[in-house]
mmCIF file of C-alpha atoms and ligand atoms in Angstrom:
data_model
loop_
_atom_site.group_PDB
_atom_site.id
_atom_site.type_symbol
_atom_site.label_atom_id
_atom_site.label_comp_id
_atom_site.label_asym_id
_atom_site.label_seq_id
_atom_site.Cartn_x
_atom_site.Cartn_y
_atom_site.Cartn_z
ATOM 1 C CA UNK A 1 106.778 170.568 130.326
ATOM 2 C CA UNK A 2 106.543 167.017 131.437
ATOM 3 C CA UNK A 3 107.070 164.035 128.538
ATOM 4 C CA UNK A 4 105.885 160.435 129.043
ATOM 5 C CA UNK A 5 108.122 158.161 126.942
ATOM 6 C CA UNK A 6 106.825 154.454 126.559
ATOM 7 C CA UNK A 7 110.226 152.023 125.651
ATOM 8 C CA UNK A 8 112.302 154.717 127.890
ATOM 9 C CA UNK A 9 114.982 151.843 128.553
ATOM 10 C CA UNK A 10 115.191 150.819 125.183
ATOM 11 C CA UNK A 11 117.415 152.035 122.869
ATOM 12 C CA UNK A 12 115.743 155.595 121.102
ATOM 13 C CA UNK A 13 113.851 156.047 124.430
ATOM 14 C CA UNK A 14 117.028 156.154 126.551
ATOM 15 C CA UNK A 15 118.280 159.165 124.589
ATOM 16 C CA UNK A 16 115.135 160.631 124.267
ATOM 17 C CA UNK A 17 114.950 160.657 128.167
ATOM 18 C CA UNK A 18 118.804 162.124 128.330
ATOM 19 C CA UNK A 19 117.849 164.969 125.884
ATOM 20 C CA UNK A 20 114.606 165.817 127.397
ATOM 21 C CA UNK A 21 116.262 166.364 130.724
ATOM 22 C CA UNK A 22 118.840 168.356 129.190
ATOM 23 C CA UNK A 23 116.367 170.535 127.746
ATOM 24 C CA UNK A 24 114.642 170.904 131.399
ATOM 25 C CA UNK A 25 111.551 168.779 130.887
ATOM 26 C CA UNK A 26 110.039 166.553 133.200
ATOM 27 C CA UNK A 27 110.631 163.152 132.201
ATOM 28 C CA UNK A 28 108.213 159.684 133.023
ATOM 29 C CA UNK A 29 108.835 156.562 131.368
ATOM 30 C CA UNK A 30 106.739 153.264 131.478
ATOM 31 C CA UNK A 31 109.366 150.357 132.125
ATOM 32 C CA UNK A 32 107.531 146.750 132.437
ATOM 33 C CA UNK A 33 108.718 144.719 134.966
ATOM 34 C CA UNK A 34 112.315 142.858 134.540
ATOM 35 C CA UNK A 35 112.847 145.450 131.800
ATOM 36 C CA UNK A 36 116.735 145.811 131.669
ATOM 37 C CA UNK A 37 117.482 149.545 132.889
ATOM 38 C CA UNK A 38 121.160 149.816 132.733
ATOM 39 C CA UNK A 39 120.999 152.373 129.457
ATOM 40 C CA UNK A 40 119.335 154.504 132.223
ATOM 41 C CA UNK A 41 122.037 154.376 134.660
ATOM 42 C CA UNK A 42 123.005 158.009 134.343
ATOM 43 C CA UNK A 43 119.682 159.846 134.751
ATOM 44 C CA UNK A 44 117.909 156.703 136.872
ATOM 45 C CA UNK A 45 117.439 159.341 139.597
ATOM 46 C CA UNK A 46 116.387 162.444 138.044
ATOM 47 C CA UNK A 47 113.526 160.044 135.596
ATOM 48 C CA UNK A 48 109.946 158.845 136.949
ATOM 49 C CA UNK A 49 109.656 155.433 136.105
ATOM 50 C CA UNK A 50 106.062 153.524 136.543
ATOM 51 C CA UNK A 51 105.955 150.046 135.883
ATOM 52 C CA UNK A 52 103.390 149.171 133.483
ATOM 53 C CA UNK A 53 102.840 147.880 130.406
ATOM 54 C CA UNK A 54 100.612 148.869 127.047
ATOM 55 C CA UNK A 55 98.934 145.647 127.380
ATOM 56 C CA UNK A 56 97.192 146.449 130.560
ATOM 57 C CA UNK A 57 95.199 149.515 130.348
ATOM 58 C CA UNK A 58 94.595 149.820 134.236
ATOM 59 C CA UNK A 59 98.426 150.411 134.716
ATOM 60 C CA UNK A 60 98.735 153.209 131.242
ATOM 61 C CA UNK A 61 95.410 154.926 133.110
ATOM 62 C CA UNK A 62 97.433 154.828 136.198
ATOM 63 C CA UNK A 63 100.761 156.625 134.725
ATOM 64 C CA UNK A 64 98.865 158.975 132.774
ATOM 65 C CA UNK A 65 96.879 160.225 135.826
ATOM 66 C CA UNK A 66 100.376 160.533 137.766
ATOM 67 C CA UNK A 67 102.310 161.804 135.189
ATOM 68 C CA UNK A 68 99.308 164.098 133.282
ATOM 69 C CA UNK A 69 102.479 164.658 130.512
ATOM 70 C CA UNK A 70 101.663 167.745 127.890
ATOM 71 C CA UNK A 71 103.744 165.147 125.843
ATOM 72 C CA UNK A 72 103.586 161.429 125.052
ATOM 73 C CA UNK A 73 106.793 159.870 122.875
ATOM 74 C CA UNK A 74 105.273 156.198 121.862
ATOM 75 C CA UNK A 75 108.544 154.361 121.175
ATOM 76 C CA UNK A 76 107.594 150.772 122.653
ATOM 77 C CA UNK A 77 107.360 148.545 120.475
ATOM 78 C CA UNK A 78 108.615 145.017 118.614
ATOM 79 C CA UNK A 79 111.378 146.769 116.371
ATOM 80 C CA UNK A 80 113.563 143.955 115.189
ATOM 81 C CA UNK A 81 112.246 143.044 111.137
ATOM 82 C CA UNK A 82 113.347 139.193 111.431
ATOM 83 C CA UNK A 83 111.388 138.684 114.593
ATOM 84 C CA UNK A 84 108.307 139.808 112.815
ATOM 85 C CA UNK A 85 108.877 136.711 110.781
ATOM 86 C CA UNK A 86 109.076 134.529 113.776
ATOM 87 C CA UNK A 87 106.855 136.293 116.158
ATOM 88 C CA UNK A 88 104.424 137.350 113.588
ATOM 89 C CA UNK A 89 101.375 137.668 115.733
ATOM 90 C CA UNK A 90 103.235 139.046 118.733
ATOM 91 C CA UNK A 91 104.789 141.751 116.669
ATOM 92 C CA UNK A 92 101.144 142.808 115.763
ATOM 93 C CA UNK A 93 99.804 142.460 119.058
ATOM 94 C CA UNK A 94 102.551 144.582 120.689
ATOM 95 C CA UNK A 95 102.761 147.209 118.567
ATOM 96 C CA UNK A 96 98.881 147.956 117.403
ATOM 97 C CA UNK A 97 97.250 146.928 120.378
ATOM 98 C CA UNK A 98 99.738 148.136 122.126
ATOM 99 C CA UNK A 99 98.921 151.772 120.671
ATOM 100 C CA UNK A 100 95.101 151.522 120.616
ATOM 101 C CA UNK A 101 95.272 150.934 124.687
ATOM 102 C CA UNK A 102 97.625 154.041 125.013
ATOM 103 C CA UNK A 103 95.277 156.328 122.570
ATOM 104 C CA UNK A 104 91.964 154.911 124.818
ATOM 105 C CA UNK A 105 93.332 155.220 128.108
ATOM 106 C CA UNK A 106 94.404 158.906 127.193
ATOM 107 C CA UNK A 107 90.706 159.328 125.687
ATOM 108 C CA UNK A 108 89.258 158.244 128.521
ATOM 109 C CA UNK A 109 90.868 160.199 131.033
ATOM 110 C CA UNK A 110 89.911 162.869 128.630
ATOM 111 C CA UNK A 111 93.827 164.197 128.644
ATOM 112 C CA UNK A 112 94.688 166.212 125.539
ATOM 113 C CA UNK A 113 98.515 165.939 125.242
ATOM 114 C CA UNK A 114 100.095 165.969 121.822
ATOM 115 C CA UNK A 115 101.564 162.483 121.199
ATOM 116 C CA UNK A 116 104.306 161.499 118.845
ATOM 117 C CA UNK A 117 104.323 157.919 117.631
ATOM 118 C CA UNK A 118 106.789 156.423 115.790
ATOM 119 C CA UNK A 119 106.402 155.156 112.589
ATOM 120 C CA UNK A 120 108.926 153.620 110.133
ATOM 121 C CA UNK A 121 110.352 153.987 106.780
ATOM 122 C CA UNK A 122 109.858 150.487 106.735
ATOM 123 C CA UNK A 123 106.270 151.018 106.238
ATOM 124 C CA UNK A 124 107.346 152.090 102.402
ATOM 125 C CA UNK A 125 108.810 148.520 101.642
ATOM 126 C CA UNK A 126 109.219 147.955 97.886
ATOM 127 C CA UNK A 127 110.308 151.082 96.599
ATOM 128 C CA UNK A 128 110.844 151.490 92.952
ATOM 129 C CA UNK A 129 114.185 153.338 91.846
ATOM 130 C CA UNK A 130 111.920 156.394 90.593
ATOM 131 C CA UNK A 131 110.851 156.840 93.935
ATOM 132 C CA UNK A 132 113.317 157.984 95.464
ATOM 133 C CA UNK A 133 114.366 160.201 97.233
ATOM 134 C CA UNK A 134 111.057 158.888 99.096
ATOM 135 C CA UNK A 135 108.409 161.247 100.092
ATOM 136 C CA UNK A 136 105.752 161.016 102.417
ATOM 137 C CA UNK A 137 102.788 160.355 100.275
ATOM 138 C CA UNK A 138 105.174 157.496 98.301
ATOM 139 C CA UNK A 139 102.476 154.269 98.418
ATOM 140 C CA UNK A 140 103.303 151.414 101.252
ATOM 141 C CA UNK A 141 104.599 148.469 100.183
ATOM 142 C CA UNK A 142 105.163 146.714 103.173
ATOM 143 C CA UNK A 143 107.601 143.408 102.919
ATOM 144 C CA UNK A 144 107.452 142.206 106.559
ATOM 145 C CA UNK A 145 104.827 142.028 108.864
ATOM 146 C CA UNK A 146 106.706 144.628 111.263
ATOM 147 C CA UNK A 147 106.384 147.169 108.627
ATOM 148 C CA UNK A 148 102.644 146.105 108.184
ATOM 149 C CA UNK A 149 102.241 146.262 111.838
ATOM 150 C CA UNK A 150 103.737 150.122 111.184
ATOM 151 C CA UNK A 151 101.520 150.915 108.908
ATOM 152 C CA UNK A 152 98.588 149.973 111.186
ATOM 153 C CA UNK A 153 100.450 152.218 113.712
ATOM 154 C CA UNK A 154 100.271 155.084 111.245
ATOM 155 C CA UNK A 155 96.722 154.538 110.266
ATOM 156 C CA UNK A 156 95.542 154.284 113.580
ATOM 157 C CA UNK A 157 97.220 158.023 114.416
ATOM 158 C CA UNK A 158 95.915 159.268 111.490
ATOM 159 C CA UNK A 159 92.110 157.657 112.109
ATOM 160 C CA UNK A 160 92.287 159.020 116.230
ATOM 161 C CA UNK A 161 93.042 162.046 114.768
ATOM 162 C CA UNK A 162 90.405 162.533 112.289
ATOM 163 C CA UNK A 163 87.708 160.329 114.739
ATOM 164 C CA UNK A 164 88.257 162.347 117.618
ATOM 165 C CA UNK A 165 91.293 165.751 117.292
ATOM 166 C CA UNK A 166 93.758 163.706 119.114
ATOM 167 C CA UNK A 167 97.128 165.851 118.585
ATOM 168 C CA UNK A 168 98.808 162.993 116.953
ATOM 169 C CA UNK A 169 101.975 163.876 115.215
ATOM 170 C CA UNK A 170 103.243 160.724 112.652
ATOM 171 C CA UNK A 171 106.801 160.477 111.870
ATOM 172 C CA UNK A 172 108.735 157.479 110.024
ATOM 173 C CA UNK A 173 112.436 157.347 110.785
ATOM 174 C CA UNK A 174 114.324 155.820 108.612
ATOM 175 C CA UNK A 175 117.214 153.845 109.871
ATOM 176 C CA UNK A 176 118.819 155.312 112.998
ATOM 177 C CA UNK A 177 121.956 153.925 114.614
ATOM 178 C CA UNK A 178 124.677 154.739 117.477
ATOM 179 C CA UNK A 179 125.681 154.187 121.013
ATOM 180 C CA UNK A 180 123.256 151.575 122.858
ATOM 181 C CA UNK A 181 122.145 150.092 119.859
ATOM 182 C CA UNK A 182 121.453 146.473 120.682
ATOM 183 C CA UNK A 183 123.718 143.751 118.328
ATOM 184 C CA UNK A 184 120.754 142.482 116.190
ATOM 185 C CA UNK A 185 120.725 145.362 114.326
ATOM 186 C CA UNK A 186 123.295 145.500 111.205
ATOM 187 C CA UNK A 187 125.491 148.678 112.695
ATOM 188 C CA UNK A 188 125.733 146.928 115.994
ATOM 189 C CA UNK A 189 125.914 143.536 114.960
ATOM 190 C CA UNK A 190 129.244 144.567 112.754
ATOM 191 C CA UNK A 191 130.576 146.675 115.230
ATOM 192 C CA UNK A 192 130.480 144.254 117.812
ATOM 193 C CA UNK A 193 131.737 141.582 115.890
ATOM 194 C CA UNK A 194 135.036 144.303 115.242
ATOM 195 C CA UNK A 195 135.538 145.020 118.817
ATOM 196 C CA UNK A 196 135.476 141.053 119.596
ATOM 197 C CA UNK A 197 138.210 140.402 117.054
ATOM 198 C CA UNK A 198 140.270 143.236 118.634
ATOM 199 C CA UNK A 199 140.112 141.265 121.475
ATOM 200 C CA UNK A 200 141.689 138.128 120.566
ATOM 201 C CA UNK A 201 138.301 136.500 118.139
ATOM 202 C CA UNK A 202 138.497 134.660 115.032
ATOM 203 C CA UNK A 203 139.262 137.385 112.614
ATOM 204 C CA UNK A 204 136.015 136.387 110.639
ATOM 205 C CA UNK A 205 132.677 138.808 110.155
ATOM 206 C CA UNK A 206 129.354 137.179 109.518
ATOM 207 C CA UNK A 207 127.091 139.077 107.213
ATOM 208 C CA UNK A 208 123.449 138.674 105.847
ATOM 209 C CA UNK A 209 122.532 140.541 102.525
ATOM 210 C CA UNK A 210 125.351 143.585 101.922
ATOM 211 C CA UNK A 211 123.404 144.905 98.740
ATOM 212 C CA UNK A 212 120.584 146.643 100.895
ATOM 213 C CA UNK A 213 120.663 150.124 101.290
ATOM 214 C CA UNK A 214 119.435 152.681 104.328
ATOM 215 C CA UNK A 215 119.640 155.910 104.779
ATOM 216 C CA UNK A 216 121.234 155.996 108.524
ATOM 217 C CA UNK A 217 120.530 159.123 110.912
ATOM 218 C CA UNK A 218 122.459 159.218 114.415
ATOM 219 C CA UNK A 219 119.951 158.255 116.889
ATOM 220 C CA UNK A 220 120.958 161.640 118.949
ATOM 221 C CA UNK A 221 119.776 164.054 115.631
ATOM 222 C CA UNK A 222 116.653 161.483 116.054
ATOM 223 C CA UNK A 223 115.513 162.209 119.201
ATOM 224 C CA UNK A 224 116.319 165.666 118.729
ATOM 225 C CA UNK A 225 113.684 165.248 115.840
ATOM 226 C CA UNK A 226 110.992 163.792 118.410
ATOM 227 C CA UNK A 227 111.111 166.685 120.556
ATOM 228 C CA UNK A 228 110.879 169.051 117.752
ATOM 229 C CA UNK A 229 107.966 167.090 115.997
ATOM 230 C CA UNK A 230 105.916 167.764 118.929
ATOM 231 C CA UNK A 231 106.725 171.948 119.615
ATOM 232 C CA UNK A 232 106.603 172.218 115.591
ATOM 233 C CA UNK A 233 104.685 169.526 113.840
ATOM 234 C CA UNK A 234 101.199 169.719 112.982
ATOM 235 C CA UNK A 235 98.764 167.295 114.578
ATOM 236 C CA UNK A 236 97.087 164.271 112.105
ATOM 237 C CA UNK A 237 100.233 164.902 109.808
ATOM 238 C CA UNK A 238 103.000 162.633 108.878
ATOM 239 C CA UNK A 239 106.910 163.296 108.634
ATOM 240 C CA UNK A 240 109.665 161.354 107.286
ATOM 241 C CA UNK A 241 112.602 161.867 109.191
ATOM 242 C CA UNK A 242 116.529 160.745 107.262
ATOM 243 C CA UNK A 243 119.880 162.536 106.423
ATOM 244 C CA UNK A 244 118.916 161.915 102.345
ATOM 245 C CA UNK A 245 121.824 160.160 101.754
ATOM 246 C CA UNK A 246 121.962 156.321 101.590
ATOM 247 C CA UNK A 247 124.781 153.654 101.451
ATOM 248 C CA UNK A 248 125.018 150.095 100.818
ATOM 249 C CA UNK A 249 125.218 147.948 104.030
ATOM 250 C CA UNK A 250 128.429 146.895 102.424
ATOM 251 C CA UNK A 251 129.713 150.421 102.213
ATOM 252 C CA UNK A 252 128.912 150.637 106.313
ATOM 253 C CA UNK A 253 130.521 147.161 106.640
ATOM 254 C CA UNK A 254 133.737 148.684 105.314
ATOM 255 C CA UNK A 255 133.427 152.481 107.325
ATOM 256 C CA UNK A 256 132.872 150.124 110.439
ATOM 257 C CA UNK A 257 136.090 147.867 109.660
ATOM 258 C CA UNK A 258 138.705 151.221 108.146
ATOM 259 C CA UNK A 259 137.919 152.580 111.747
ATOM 260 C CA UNK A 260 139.532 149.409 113.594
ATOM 261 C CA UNK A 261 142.568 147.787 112.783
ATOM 262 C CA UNK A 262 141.457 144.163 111.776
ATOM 263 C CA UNK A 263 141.576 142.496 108.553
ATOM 264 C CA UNK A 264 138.786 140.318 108.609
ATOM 265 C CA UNK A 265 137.295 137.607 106.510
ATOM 266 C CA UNK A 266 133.780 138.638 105.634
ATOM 267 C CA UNK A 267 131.532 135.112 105.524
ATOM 268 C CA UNK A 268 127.906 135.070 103.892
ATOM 269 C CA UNK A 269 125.614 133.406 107.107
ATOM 270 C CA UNK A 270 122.361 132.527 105.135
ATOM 271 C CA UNK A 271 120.539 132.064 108.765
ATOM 272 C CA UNK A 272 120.828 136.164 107.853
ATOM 273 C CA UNK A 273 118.631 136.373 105.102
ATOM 274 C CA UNK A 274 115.006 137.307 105.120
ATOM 275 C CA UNK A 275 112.037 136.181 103.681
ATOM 276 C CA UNK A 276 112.043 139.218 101.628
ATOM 277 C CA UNK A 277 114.404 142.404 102.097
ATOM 278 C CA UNK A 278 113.688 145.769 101.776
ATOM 279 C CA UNK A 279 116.678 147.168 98.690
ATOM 280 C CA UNK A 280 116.412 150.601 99.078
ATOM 281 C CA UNK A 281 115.394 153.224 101.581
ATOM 282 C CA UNK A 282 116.450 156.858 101.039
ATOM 283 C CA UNK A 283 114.089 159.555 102.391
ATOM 284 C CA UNK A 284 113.299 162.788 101.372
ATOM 285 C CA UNK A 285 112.898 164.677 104.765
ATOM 286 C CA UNK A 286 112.079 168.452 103.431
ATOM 287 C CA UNK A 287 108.241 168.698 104.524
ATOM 288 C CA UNK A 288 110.024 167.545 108.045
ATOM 289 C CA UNK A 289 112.422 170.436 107.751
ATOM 290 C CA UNK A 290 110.601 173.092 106.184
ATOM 291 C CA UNK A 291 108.066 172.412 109.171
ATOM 292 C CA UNK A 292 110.533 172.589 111.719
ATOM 293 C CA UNK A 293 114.348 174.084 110.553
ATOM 294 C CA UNK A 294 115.686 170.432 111.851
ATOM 295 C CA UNK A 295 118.727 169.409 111.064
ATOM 296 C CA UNK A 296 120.715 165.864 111.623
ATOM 297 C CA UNK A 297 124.188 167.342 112.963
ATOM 298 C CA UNK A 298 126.340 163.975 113.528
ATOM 299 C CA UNK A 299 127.571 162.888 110.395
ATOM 300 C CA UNK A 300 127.622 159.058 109.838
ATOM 301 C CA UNK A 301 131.717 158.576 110.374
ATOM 302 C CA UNK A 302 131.434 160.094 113.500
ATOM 303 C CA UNK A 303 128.119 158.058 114.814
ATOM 304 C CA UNK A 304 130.066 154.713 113.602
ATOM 305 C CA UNK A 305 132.816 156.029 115.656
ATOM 306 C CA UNK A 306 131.418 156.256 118.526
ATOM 307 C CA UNK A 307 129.153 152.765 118.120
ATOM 308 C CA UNK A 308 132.391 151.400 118.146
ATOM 309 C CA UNK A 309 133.920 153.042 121.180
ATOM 310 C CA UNK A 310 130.859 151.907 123.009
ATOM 311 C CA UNK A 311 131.154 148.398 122.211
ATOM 312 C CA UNK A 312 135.081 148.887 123.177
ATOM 313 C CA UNK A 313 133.148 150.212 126.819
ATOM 314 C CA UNK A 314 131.066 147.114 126.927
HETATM 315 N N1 GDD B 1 120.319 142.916 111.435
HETATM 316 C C1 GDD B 1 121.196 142.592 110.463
HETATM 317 N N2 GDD B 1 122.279 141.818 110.781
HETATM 318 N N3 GDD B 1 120.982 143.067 109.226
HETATM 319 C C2 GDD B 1 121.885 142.756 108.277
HETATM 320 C C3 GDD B 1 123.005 141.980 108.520
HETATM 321 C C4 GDD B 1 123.222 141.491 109.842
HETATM 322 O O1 GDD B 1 124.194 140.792 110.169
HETATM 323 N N4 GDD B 1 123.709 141.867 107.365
HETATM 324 C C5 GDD B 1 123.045 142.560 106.441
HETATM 325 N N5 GDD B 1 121.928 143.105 106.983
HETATM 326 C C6 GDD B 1 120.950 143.953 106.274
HETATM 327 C C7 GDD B 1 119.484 143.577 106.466
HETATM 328 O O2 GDD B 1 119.110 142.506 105.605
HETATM 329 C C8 GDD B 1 118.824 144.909 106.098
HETATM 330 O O3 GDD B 1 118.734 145.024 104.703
HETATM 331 C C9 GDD B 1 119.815 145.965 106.612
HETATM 332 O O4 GDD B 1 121.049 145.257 106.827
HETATM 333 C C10 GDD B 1 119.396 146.673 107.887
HETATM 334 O O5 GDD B 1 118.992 145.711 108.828
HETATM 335 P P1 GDD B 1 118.606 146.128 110.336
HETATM 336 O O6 GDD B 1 119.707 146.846 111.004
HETATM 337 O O7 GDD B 1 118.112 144.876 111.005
HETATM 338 O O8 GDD B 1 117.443 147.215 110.159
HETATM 339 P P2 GDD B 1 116.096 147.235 109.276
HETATM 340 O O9 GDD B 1 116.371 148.112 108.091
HETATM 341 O O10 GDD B 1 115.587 145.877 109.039
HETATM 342 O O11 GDD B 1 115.071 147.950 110.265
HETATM 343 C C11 GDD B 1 115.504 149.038 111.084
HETATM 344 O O12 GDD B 1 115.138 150.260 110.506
HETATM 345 C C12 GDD B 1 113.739 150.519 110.447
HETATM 346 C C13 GDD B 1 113.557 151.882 109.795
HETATM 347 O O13 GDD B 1 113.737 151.740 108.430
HETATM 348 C C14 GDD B 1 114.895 148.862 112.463
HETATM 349 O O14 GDD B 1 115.481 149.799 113.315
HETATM 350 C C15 GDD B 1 113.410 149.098 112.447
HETATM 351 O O15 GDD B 1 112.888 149.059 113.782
HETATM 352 C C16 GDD B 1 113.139 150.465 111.848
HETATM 353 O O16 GDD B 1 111.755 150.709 111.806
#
C-alpha cells in the first residue's frame, strides 16, 4: 500500500508516517519548503518527501502522479484555535482551499484513492450539557473561525463525495495530545512550562481558562485511528474519534504538575483567553468503533508522562 500524508512533519503527521512504516506501507509526505523536519529525523530515509504545497496545484498534481498513493491522510492544515482569531482569513484559505486543490488535482488525474481528512470536534462548538456524550449528527455550533473553517472541510468531503464518489472518509478528533506536540497547545504549553521550572525557572505556571473541558486521546491511538478509518470506514461518512471521558483543563494542569516535583504558583495570563471558548467537548465514539473494533490503548497518565519526558529530551 502506499499513503500520501499532507502535514507529514507536523505533529499527527509525524506519527502517522512512523506507524505507517511500521505497518509496511509506503509512505510520501508533502513538506513545503523551510518546513522544519526534525520530528522526522528517525524515518527521514525510509519516507518520500516532495516539496509542495496545497496552494499550488501544479506541485499536488506532481506528487500525486509520483506517488499514485491507494491512500491520502489530509492533515495540513492551520490547527492552532487563537490564530484563527488573528489570522482569520489565512486560517480559511489554508485549510478549505487548501482541500479543494488536493480533491481537484486528484479528480483530475482521475486517481481514485480513498482519502481521510481530518475534521475536528471543534466543528461542534457550543454544546449544550444534554448533548453529551456528543454524537456525530449533534448540530455545529462553531465558536471560532478554525472550527468554521472545519466545518467547510467536512462539507466539502461530504459534497465531493456525493458530486462525484470520491472515497472520502470524515473523521473529527477530538483533542489529541503527546510527544511532539508543539507548546501552544494547553498539554504542551503546561508541560513545558514544568520541565523549565525543573530546570532552575521561576516556579510560576501561566494559565488561560482552566474550566474548559476536552476529551484527550494519545495522538499514537489517533493515528492508529487514521489508518483504520481508511481499511474500515465507509466512504462519504463521518466518525468522531475520543476516549469518552473528559476532564477539566484544570484537572490536566494538576496530572501534569503530581508527575514532576515542583510546587508552582499557578497565575491567570488574560493574553490566554479567547474571544469565545469552547466549555465542553466529550465524544461519543461508538459508530467509530462498532465500524472498526478501534480502541485508544494509552491511557491519559501515561501519554502526560511521556509529554513530559519529551520536553525533559528537548
Ligand atoms: N493553548 C492553550 N494554552 N490553551 C489553554 C491554556 C494555555 O495556556 N490554558 C487553558 N487553555 C484552554 C483553552 O482555552 C481551551 O479551552 C483548552 O485549554 C484546549 O486548548 P488547546 O490545547 O489550544 O486546544 P483546542 O481545544 O483549542 O483545539 C485543539 O483540539 C481540537 C479538537 O477539538 C486543537 O488541536 C485543534 O486543532 C483541534 O481541532
Amino acid at each position: 500500500m502506499k499513503a500520501l500524508i499532507t502535514g507529514i512533519s507536523g505533529f499527527a503527521g509525524s506519527h502517522l508516517a512512523e506507524f505507517l512504516l511500521n505497518e509496511q506501507v509506503e509512505v510520501f509526505g508533502l513538506i513545503r519548503r523551510r518546513s522544519p523536519l526534525h520530528h522526522l529525523n528517525s524515518i527521514q530515509d525510509s519516507i518520500n518527501l516532495v516539496e509542495g504545497d496545497l496552494q499550488d496545484s501544479t506541485s499536488l498534481r506532481t506528487i500525486l502522479r509520483e506517488a499514485k498513493p491507494d491512500w491520502i491522510f489530509h492533515l495540513a492544515a492551520q490547527s492552532f484555535v487563537p490564530t484563527s482569531w488573528r489570522a482569520p482569513a489565512d486560517t480559511i484559505n489554508t485549510n478549505i482551499t487548501g482541500q479543494v486543490n488536493l480533491f481537484e488535482a486528484v479528480r483530475d488525474l482521475s486517481l481514485s484513492p480513498t482519502i481521510q481528512i481530518a475534521c475536528s470536534s471543534e466543528e461542534y462548538g457550543l454544546v449544550h450539557p444534554n448533548e453529551t456524550p456528543i454524537k456525530e449528527d449533534n448540530p455545529l455550533r462553531p465558536l471560532s473561525p478554525y472550527a468554521v473553517s472545519k466545518v467547510a472541510q467536512d462539507f466539502l468531503g461530504y459534497q465531493y463525495y456525493q458530486s462525484y464518489g470520491m472515497k472520502i472518509i470524515r473523521t473529527r478528533a477530538f483533542n489529541h495530545t503527546g510527544p511532539r506536540r508543539g507548546e501552544e497547545f494547553v498539554a504542551s504549553a503546561f508541560a513545558r512550562q514544568i520541565v523549565n521550572i525543573e530546570r532552575g525557572a521561576p516556579a510560576v505556571i501561566k494559565v488561560g481558562n482552566l474550566d474548559a473541558e476536552r476529551d484527550f486521546t494519545d495522538v499514537r491511538d489517533v493515528v492508529s485511528a487514521y489508518k483504520v478509518s481508511v481499511e474500515k470506514g465507509k466512504p462519504g461518512e463521518v466518525y468522531n474519534i475520543c476516549t469518552g471521558t473528559a476532564i477539566s483543563i484544570s484537572t490536566l494542569l494538576e496530572k501534569l504538575i503530581d508527575l514532576s516535583s515542583i510546587k508552582p504558583e499557578v497565575i491567570k495570563d488574560p493574553d490566554l483567553d479567547r474571544p469565545s471558548d469552547v466549555p465542553l467537548l466529550l465524544g461519543d465514539c461508538s459508530k467509530f468503533k462498532n465500524q472498526t473494533s478501534w480502541e485508544p490503548k494509552i491511557s491519559l497518565d501515561q501519554t502526560l508522562e511521556d509529554l513530559l519526558n519529551w520536553w525533559r529530551d528537548q
